[in-house]
């Protein structure tokens, strides 16, 4: 994916197999994605976000503060 | 065979096997037919991760757990608190037993909040925010508990000068848990029954100076001089009552996650790092603040530290921390340099301490999660680490965050009954394999300890 101008420092190059790139190129024809890069970026962002969602949180914000206060009082923090 | 595991958090070998032994009749009687001795804890010898190491025979690096809290995404300030979800897929002994259809009843083992499903029942530990939460598995068990003993007490705030109140609260918490343990032993099906009493850790932290003549703040003839001994006697009386409830086909283990020893003082790690040019502030704080609230000049700071019974040190690395300055190529060199300097750190009297400094990589074969860059035991843990800034000095004779007299010692206890009477030296990694062996279960290959015979 070396297409498009790379703004120095903000982007990096990632290699994918050519047949996959061809496949993506076909898929994005006529869509809002103007490059393979923009499509791949979108897909990866979606994927990562969904994976993060699966990581359940043990505590609500409020509970976490409560626990931090308690642990601080117990000497485990600071 | 079944097993009852009694966890006395912080039970100290010198006290139970020697100093107080004559006053613990039930425990003494048990030792006559037991294999017992000191049990070496993990690194770090801290409640979390130690109990989880005991329950899994897996090292903290592989578990990815280095204490009660961890950095989130290499942040300077964001942390996450240890909890059971981090071990969801790690096989604890009760998970392994469950696969063989055996039932477990687990109470107060840190960290088991939120409680995860198992073949049996579970009551979570002192990491539970409060008793309004779902702290049991199955959920309905909570109602049953409240009917039997009233509100369940997870912990007591021990860093207080209201010592009489503290004694009352400690006894109440312990007796409520004891009543619940007795009830569950008799009313639930179990092959493994394992509970942890955290009160012993709290009582030793709060009252150590009154009985240890070597403690720098020792007060002779204080009305509190026997509180620790009396608490051990309470545990012994409760032990006797539990022994009356179980049959001959039940093995009994009594274990602790680490021991306790007198605290010599608190070593202000960040004050020391400032004096040694590793940490730079934009402005001196006018009051005592945590590192997260201090005005740190990150563009000039190479390292900062956390408090606790051991110190964690983090480096400000380019490309890793938001305003990192240490180039990756210099990281190892810097670690070595700082480790050397910390090893030479002095106590309040100007003597070089017996300080131990480790990199996580030398302690563990793999380092998952959010490990620190250095782990430090000031004077072999006799000095706790204080992370706060603004004291104007490095050494504090008292703890920075409320009264605390004791620190953690590397050795806890191991007792297995019935067995040939024998003194042994155990490792915390040996516990899970020994327990499974006792219950006639094959020991999984990933376990790092051996069976204590
Ligand atoms: Zn502990």
CSV table of N, CA, C and O in Angstrom, one decimal, chain A residues 54-64 66-68 70-78, chain B residues 47 68-69 79 83 85 88 113 126-130 133 155 158-159 202 290 307-308 384 387:
chain,number,residue,atom,x,y,z
A,54,UNK,N,-15.1,-6.0,23.5
A,54,UNK,CA,-15.2,-7.3,24.1
A,54,UNK,C,-14.5,-7.4,25.4
A,54,UNK,O,-14.8,-8.2,26.3
A,55,UNK,N,-13.5,-6.6,25.6
A,55,UNK,CA,-12.8,-6.6,26.9
A,55,UNK,C,-13.7,-5.9,27.9
A,55,UNK,O,-13.7,-4.7,28.0
A,56,UNK,N,-14.3,-6.8,28.7
A,56,UNK,CA,-15.3,-6.3,29.7
A,56,UNK,C,-14.5,-5.5,30.8
A,56,UNK,O,-13.4,-5.8,31.1
A,57,UNK,N,-15.2,-4.5,31.3
A,57,UNK,CA,-14.6,-3.8,32.4
A,57,UNK,C,-15.1,-4.4,33.7
A,57,UNK,O,-16.2,-4.8,33.9
A,58,UNK,N,-14.1,-4.5,34.7
A,58,UNK,CA,-14.5,-5.1,36.0
A,58,UNK,C,-15.3,-4.1,36.8
A,58,UNK,O,-16.1,-4.5,37.6
A,59,UNK,N,-14.9,-2.8,36.7
A,59,UNK,CA,-15.5,-1.8,37.6
A,59,UNK,C,-16.2,-0.7,36.8
A,59,UNK,O,-15.6,-0.3,35.8
A,60,UNK,N,-17.3,-0.2,37.3
A,60,UNK,CA,-17.8,1.1,36.7
A,60,UNK,C,-16.8,2.2,37.2
A,60,UNK,O,-16.1,2.0,38.1
A,61,UNK,N,-17.0,3.3,36.5
A,61,UNK,CA,-16.1,4.5,36.9
A,61,UNK,C,-16.1,4.8,38.4
A,61,UNK,O,-15.1,4.9,39.0
A,62,UNK,N,-17.4,4.8,38.9
A,62,UNK,CA,-17.6,5.2,40.3
A,62,UNK,C,-17.0,4.1,41.2
A,62,UNK,O,-16.4,4.5,42.2
A,63,UNK,N,-17.2,2.9,40.8
A,63,UNK,CA,-16.7,1.8,41.7
A,63,UNK,C,-15.2,1.8,41.7
A,63,UNK,O,-14.5,1.6,42.7
A,64,UNK,N,-14.6,2.1,40.5
A,64,UNK,CA,-13.2,2.2,40.4
A,64,UNK,C,-12.6,3.2,41.4
A,64,UNK,O,-11.6,3.0,42.0
A,66,UNK,N,-14.0,4.3,44.1
A,66,UNK,CA,-14.2,3.8,45.4
A,66,UNK,C,-13.0,2.8,45.8
A,66,UNK,O,-12.4,2.9,46.9
A,67,UNK,N,-12.7,1.9,44.9
A,67,UNK,CA,-11.7,0.9,45.1
A,67,UNK,C,-10.3,1.6,45.2
A,67,UNK,O,-9.5,1.3,46.1
A,68,UNK,N,-10.1,2.6,44.4
A,68,UNK,CA,-8.8,3.3,44.5
A,68,UNK,C,-8.6,3.9,45.8
A,68,UNK,O,-7.6,3.9,46.4
A,70,UNK,N,-10.0,3.0,48.6
A,70,UNK,CA,-9.8,2.0,49.6
A,70,UNK,C,-8.4,1.5,49.5
A,70,UNK,O,-7.7,1.3,50.6
A,71,UNK,N,-7.9,1.2,48.3
A,71,UNK,CA,-6.5,0.7,48.2
A,71,UNK,C,-5.5,1.7,48.7
A,71,UNK,O,-4.4,1.4,49.2
A,72,UNK,N,-5.8,3.0,48.5
A,72,UNK,CA,-4.9,4.0,49.0
A,72,UNK,C,-4.9,4.0,50.5
A,72,UNK,O,-3.8,4.0,51.1
A,73,UNK,N,-6.0,3.8,51.1
A,73,UNK,CA,-6.1,3.7,52.6
A,73,UNK,C,-5.4,2.5,53.1
A,73,UNK,O,-4.9,2.4,54.2
A,74,UNK,N,-5.3,1.5,52.2
A,74,UNK,CA,-4.7,0.2,52.6
A,74,UNK,C,-3.2,0.2,52.3
A,74,UNK,O,-2.5,-0.7,52.7
A,75,UNK,N,-2.7,1.3,51.7
A,75,UNK,CA,-1.3,1.4,51.5
A,75,UNK,C,-0.8,0.8,50.2
A,75,UNK,O,0.4,0.7,50.0
A,76,UNK,N,-1.7,0.4,49.3
A,76,UNK,CA,-1.2,-0.2,48.1
A,76,UNK,C,-1.0,0.8,47.0
A,76,UNK,O,-0.5,0.5,45.9
A,77,UNK,N,-1.5,2.0,47.1
A,77,UNK,CA,-1.3,3.0,46.1
A,77,UNK,C,-0.5,4.2,46.7
A,77,UNK,O,-0.3,4.3,47.9
A,78,UNK,N,0.1,5.0,45.8
A,78,UNK,CA,0.9,6.1,46.2
A,78,UNK,C,2.3,5.7,46.7
A,78,UNK,O,2.5,4.6,47.1
B,47,UNK,N,0.1,-9.6,48.4
B,47,UNK,CA,-1.2,-10.3,48.4
B,47,UNK,C,-1.7,-10.6,47.0
B,47,UNK,O,-2.0,-11.7,46.6
B,68,UNK,N,-1.4,-4.5,42.9
B,68,UNK,CA,-2.8,-4.1,43.0
B,68,UNK,C,-3.2,-3.3,41.8
B,68,UNK,O,-4.3,-3.2,41.4
B,69,UNK,N,-2.2,-2.5,41.2
B,69,UNK,CA,-2.6,-1.6,40.1
B,69,UNK,C,-1.5,-1.8,39.0
B,69,UNK,O,-0.4,-2.2,39.3
B,79,UNK,N,-4.3,4.2,35.5
B,79,UNK,CA,-4.0,2.9,36.1
B,79,UNK,C,-5.2,2.0,35.9
B,79,UNK,O,-6.4,2.5,35.8
B,83,UNK,N,-8.1,-7.4,38.9
B,83,UNK,CA,-9.4,-8.0,39.1
B,83,UNK,C,-9.5,-9.3,38.4
B,83,UNK,O,-8.6,-9.7,37.7
B,85,UNK,N,-11.2,-10.6,36.0
B,85,UNK,CA,-11.3,-10.7,34.6
B,85,UNK,C,-10.0,-10.9,33.9
B,85,UNK,O,-9.9,-11.5,32.8
B,88,UNK,N,-9.4,-14.6,33.5
B,88,UNK,CA,-10.5,-15.3,33.1
B,88,UNK,C,-10.1,-16.7,32.5
B,88,UNK,O,-10.7,-17.7,32.8
B,113,UNK,N,-12.9,-10.6,42.4
B,113,UNK,CA,-14.0,-9.8,42.0
B,113,UNK,C,-13.8,-9.3,40.6
B,113,UNK,O,-12.7,-8.9,40.3
B,126,UNK,N,-11.6,-8.7,49.0
B,126,UNK,CA,-11.7,-7.3,49.4
B,126,UNK,C,-11.5,-6.3,48.3
B,126,UNK,O,-11.6,-5.1,48.6
B,127,UNK,N,-11.4,-6.7,47.1
B,127,UNK,CA,-11.4,-5.8,45.9
B,127,UNK,C,-12.8,-5.4,45.6
B,127,UNK,O,-13.1,-4.5,44.8
B,128,UNK,N,-13.8,-6.1,46.1
B,128,UNK,CA,-15.2,-5.8,45.9
B,128,UNK,C,-15.5,-4.4,46.3
B,128,UNK,O,-15.2,-4.0,47.5
B,129,UNK,N,-16.1,-3.6,45.5
B,129,UNK,CA,-16.4,-2.2,45.9
B,129,UNK,C,-17.2,-2.1,47.1
B,129,UNK,O,-16.9,-1.3,48.0
B,130,UNK,N,-18.3,-2.8,47.2
B,130,UNK,CA,-19.1,-2.9,48.5
B,130,UNK,C,-20.2,-4.0,48.4
B,130,UNK,O,-20.3,-4.6,47.4
B,133,UNK,N,-22.9,-4.8,45.6
B,133,UNK,CA,-22.6,-5.5,44.3
B,133,UNK,C,-22.9,-7.0,44.3
B,133,UNK,O,-23.1,-7.5,45.4
B,155,UNK,N,-13.6,-6.1,54.3
B,155,UNK,CA,-12.3,-5.6,54.8
B,155,UNK,C,-12.6,-4.5,55.9
B,155,UNK,O,-13.7,-4.1,56.1
B,158,UNK,N,-7.6,-0.1,58.0
B,158,UNK,CA,-6.7,-0.3,59.2
B,158,UNK,C,-5.8,0.8,59.5
B,158,UNK,O,-5.2,0.9,60.5
B,159,UNK,N,-5.6,1.8,58.5
B,159,UNK,CA,-4.7,2.9,58.7
B,159,UNK,C,-5.4,4.0,59.5
B,159,UNK,O,-5.8,5.0,58.9
B,202,UNK,N,-4.2,-7.2,58.2
B,202,UNK,CA,-4.6,-5.9,58.8
B,202,UNK,C,-4.1,-5.7,60.2
B,202,UNK,O,-3.6,-4.6,60.6
B,290,UNK,N,0.7,13.2,45.3
B,290,UNK,CA,1.1,12.0,44.6
B,290,UNK,C,1.8,12.4,43.3
B,290,UNK,O,1.6,13.5,42.9
B,307,UNK,N,4.9,4.0,45.0
B,307,UNK,CA,5.0,3.5,46.3
B,307,UNK,C,4.4,2.1,46.5
B,307,UNK,O,3.9,1.6,45.5
B,308,UNK,N,4.4,1.7,47.7
B,308,UNK,CA,3.8,0.3,48.0
B,308,UNK,C,4.8,-0.4,48.9
B,308,UNK,O,5.8,0.1,49.3
B,384,UNK,N,9.4,0.5,53.3
B,384,UNK,CA,8.4,0.5,52.2
B,384,UNK,C,8.7,1.7,51.3
B,384,UNK,O,9.5,2.6,51.7
B,387,UNK,N,5.5,7.0,47.3
B,387,UNK,CA,5.5,7.7,46.0
B,387,UNK,C,5.2,9.1,46.1
B,387,UNK,O,5.5,9.9,45.1
